[in-house]
PDB file of C-alpha atoms in Angstrom:
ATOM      1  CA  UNK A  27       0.000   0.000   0.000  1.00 74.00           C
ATOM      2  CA  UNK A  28       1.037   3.461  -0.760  1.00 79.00           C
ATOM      3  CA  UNK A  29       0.601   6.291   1.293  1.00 88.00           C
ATOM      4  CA  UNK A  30      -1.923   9.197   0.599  1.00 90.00           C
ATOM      5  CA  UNK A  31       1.342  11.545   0.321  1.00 91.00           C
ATOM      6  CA  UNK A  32       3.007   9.201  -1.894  1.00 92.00           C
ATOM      7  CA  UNK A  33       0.450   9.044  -3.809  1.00 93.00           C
ATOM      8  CA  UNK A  34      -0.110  12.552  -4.789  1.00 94.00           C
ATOM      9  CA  UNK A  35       3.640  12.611  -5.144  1.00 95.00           C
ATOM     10  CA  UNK A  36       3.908  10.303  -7.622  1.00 95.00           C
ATOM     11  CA  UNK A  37       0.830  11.503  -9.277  1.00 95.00           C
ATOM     12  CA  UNK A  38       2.158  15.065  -9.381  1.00 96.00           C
ATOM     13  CA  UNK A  39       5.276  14.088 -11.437  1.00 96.00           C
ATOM     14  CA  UNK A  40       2.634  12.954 -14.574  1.00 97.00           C
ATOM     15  CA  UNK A  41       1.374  16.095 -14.298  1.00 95.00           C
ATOM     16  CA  UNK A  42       4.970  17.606 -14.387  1.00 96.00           C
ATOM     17  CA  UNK A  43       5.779  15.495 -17.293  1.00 96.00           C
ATOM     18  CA  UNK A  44       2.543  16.586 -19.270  1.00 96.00           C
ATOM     19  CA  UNK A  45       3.379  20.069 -19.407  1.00 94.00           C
ATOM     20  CA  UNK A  46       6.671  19.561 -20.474  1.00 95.00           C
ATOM     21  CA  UNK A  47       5.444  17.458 -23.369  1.00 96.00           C
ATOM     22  CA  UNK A  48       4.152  20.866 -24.779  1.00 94.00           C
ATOM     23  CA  UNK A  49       7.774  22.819 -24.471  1.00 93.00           C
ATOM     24  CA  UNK A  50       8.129  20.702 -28.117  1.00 93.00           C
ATOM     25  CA  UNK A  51       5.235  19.649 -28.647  1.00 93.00           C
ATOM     26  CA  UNK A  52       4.198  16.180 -30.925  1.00 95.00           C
ATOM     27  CA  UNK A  53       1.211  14.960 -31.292  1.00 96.00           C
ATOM     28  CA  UNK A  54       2.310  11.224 -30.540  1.00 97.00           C
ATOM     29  CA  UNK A  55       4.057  12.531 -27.443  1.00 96.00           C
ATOM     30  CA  UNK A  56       0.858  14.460 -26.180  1.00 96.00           C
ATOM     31  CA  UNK A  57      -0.917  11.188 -26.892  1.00 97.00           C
ATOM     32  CA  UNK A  58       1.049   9.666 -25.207  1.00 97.00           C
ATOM     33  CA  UNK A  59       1.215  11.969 -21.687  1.00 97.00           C
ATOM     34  CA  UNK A  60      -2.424  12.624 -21.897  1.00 97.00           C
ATOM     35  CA  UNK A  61      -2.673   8.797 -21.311  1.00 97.00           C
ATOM     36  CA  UNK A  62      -0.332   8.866 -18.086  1.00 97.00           C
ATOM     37  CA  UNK A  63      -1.820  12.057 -16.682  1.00 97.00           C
ATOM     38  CA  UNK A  64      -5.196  10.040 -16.272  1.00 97.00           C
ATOM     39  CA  UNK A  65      -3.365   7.363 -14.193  1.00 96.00           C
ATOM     40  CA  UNK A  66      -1.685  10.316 -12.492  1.00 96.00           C
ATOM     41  CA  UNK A  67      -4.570  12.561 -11.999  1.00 96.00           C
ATOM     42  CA  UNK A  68      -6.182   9.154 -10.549  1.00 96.00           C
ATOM     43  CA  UNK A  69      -3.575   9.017  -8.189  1.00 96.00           C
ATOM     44  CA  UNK A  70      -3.332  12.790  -7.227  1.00 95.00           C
ATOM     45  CA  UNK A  71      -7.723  13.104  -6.556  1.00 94.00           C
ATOM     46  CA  UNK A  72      -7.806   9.535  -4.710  1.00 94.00           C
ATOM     47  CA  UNK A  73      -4.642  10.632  -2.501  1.00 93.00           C
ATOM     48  CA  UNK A  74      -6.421  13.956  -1.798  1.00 92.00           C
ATOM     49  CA  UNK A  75      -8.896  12.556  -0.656  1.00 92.00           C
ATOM     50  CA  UNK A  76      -7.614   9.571   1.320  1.00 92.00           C
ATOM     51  CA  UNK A  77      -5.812  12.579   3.140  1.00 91.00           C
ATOM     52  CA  UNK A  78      -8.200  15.369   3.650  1.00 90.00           C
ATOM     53  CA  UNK A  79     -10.715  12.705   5.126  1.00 89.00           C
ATOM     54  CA  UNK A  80      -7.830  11.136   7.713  1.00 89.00           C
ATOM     55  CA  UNK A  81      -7.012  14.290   8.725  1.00 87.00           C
ATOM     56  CA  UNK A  82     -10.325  15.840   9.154  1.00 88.00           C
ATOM     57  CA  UNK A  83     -13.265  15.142  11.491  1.00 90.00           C
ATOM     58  CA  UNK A  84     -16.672  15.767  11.553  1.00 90.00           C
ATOM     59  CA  UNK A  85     -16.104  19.241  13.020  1.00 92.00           C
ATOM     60  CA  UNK A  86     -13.504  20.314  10.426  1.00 92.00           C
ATOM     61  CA  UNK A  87     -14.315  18.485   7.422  1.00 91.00           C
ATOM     62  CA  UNK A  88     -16.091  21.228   5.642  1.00 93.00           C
ATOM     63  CA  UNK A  89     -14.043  23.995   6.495  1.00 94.00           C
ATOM     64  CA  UNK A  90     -10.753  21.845   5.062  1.00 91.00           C
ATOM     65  CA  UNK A  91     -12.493  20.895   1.874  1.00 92.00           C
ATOM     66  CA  UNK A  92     -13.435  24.492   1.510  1.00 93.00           C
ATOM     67  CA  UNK A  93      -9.927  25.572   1.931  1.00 92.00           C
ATOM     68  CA  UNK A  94      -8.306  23.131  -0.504  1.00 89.00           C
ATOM     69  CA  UNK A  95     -11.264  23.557  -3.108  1.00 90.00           C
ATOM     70  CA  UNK A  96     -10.253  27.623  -3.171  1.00 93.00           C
ATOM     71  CA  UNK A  97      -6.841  27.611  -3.277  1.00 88.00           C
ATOM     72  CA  UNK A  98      -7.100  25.000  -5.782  1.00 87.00           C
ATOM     73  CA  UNK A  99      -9.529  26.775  -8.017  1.00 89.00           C
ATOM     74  CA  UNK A 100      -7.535  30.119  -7.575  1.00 90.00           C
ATOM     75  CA  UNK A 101      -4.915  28.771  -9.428  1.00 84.00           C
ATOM     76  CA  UNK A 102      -7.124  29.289 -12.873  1.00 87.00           C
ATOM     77  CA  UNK A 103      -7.263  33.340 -11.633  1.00 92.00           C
ATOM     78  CA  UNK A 104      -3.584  33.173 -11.420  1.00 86.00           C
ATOM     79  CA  UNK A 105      -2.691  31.429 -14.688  1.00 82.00           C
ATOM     80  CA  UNK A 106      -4.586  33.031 -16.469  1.00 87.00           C
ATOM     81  CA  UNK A 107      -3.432  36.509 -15.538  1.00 90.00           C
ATOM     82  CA  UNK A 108       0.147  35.235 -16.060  1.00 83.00           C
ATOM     83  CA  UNK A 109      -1.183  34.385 -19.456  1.00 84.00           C
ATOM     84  CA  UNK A 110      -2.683  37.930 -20.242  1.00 87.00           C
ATOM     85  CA  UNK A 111       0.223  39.544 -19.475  1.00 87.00           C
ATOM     86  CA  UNK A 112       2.973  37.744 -20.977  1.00 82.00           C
ATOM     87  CA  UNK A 113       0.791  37.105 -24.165  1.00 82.00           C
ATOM     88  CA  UNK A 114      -1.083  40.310 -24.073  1.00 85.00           C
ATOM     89  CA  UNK A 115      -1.452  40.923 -28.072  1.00 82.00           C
ATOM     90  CA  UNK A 116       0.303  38.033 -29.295  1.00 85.00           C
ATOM     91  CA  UNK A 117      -1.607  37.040 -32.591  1.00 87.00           C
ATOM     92  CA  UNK A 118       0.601  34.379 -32.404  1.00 89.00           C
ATOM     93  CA  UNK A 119       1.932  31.509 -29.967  1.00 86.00           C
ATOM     94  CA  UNK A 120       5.425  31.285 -30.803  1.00 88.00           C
ATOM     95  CA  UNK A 121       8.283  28.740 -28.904  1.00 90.00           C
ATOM     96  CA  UNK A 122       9.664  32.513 -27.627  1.00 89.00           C
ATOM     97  CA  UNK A 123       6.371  32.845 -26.005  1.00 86.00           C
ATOM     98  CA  UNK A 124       5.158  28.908 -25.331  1.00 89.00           C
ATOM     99  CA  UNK A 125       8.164  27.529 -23.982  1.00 92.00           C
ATOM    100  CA  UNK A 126       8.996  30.021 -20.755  1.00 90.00           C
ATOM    101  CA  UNK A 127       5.641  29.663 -20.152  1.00 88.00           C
ATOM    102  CA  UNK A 128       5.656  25.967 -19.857  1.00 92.00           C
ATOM    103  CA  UNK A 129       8.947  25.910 -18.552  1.00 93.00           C
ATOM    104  CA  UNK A 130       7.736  28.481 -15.490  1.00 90.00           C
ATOM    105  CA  UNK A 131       4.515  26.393 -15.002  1.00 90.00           C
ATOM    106  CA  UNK A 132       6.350  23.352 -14.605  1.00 94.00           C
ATOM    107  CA  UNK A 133       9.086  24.875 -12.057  1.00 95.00           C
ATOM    108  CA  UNK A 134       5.800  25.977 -10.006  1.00 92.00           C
ATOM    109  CA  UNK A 135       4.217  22.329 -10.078  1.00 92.00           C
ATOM    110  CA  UNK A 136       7.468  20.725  -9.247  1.00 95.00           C
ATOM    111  CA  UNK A 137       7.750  23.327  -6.156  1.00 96.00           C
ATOM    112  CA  UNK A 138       4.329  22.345  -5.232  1.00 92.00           C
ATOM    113  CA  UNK A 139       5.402  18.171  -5.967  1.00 93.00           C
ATOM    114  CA  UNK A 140       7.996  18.469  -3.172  1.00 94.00           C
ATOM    115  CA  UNK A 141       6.209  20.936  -0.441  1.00 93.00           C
ATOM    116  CA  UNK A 142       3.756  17.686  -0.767  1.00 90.00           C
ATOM    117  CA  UNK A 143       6.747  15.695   0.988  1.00 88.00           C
ATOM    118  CA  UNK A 144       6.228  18.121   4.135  1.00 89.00           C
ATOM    119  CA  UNK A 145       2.503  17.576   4.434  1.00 87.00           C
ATOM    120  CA  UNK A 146       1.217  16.222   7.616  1.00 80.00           C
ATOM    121  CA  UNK A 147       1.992  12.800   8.183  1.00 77.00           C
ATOM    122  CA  UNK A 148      -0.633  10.339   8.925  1.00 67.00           C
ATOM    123  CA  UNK A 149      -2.122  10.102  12.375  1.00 60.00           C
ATOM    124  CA  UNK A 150      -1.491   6.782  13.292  1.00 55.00           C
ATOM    125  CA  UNK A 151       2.264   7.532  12.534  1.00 47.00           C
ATOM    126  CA  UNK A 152       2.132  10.122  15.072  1.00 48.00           C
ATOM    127  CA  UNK A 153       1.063   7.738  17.955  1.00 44.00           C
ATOM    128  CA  UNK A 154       4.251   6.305  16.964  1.00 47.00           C
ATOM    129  CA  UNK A 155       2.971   3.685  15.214  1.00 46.00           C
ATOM    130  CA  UNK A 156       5.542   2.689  12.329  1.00 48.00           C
ATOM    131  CA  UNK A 157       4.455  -0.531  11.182  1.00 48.00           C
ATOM    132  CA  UNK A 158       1.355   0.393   9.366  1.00 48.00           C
ATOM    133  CA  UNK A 159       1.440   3.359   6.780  1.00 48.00           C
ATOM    134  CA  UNK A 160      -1.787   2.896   5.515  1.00 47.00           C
ATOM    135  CA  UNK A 161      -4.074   5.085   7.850  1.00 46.00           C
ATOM    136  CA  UNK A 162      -6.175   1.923   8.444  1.00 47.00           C
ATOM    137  CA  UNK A 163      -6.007   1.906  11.726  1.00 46.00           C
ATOM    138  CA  UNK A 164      -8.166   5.241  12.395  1.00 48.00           C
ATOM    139  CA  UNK A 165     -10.492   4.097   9.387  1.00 49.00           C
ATOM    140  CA  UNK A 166     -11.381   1.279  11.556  1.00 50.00           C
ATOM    141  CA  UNK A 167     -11.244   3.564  14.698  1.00 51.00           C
ATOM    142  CA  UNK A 168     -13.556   6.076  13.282  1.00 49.00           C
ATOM    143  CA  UNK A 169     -16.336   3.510  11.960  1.00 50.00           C
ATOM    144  CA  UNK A 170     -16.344   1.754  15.028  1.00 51.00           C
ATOM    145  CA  UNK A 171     -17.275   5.131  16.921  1.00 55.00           C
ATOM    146  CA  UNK A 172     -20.270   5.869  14.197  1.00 51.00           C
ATOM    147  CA  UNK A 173     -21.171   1.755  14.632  1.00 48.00           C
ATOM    148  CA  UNK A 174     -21.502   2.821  18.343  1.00 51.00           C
ATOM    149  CA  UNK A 175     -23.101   6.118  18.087  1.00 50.00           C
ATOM    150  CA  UNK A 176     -25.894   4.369  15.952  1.00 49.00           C
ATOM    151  CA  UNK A 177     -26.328   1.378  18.588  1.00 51.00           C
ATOM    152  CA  UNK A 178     -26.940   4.306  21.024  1.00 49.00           C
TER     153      UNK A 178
END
């Protein structure tokens, strides 16, 4: 089993690798990465959620999912006004133009791939628990407290 952080880890680097597939772009080669950035997206959106749902309780849930859903979303704002700038009357999208652009986007992700390294680590390896790196053990913990609550 890998780890939810692993998991986006790995799954971050197809991203990574897609947008470098446009710096020269081929149509084989986008093919190609578009394939391996659905296994990596896979990876990236079931890791997310594996962690935000470990590391969140009924109290917090909402207010973490809120937090990740805008700062994800506000990424689109901030491309996109990188893009209006930097191409602000291009008529056309040349490799003086395409490839810094690529080049910076994919610096940023692979910033973002390694702060991912630093993220919380799972709450059963807090306890000091090192054998099991799954997060299991609180899965089980936390459906045996609802199993209880609905006896009650």
């Amino acid at each position: 089993k890998f780890s939810a952080r692993f998991s986006m880890l790995i799954g971050s680097i197809f991203y990574i690798t897609y947008l470098l597939a446009f710096i020269y772009p081929n149509t084989t080669v986008l093919w190609i990465f578009s394939i391996l950035l659905g296994f990596g997206a896979a990876l990236v959106w079931t890791g997310q959620g594996v962690f935000l749902s470990i590391n969140s309780n009924d109290e917090n849930i909402d207010r973490n999912s809120s937090i990740f859903f805008t700062i994800e979303n506000s990424t689109m704002i901030w491309g996109n006004i990188y893009l209006f700038y930097i191409w602000k009357g291009a008529e056309r999208i040349t490799s003086e133009i395409r490839i810094p652009f690529f080049v910076v986007f994919s610096v940023i992700m692979a910033i973002g791939s390694v702060l991912l390294v630093f993220l919380r680590k799972w709450p059963v390896e807090e306890k000091g628990n090192d054998d099991d790196d799954s997060g299991d053990a609180d899965v089980d913990e936390h459906e045996n407290e609802d199993a209880d609550k609905a006896e009650a």
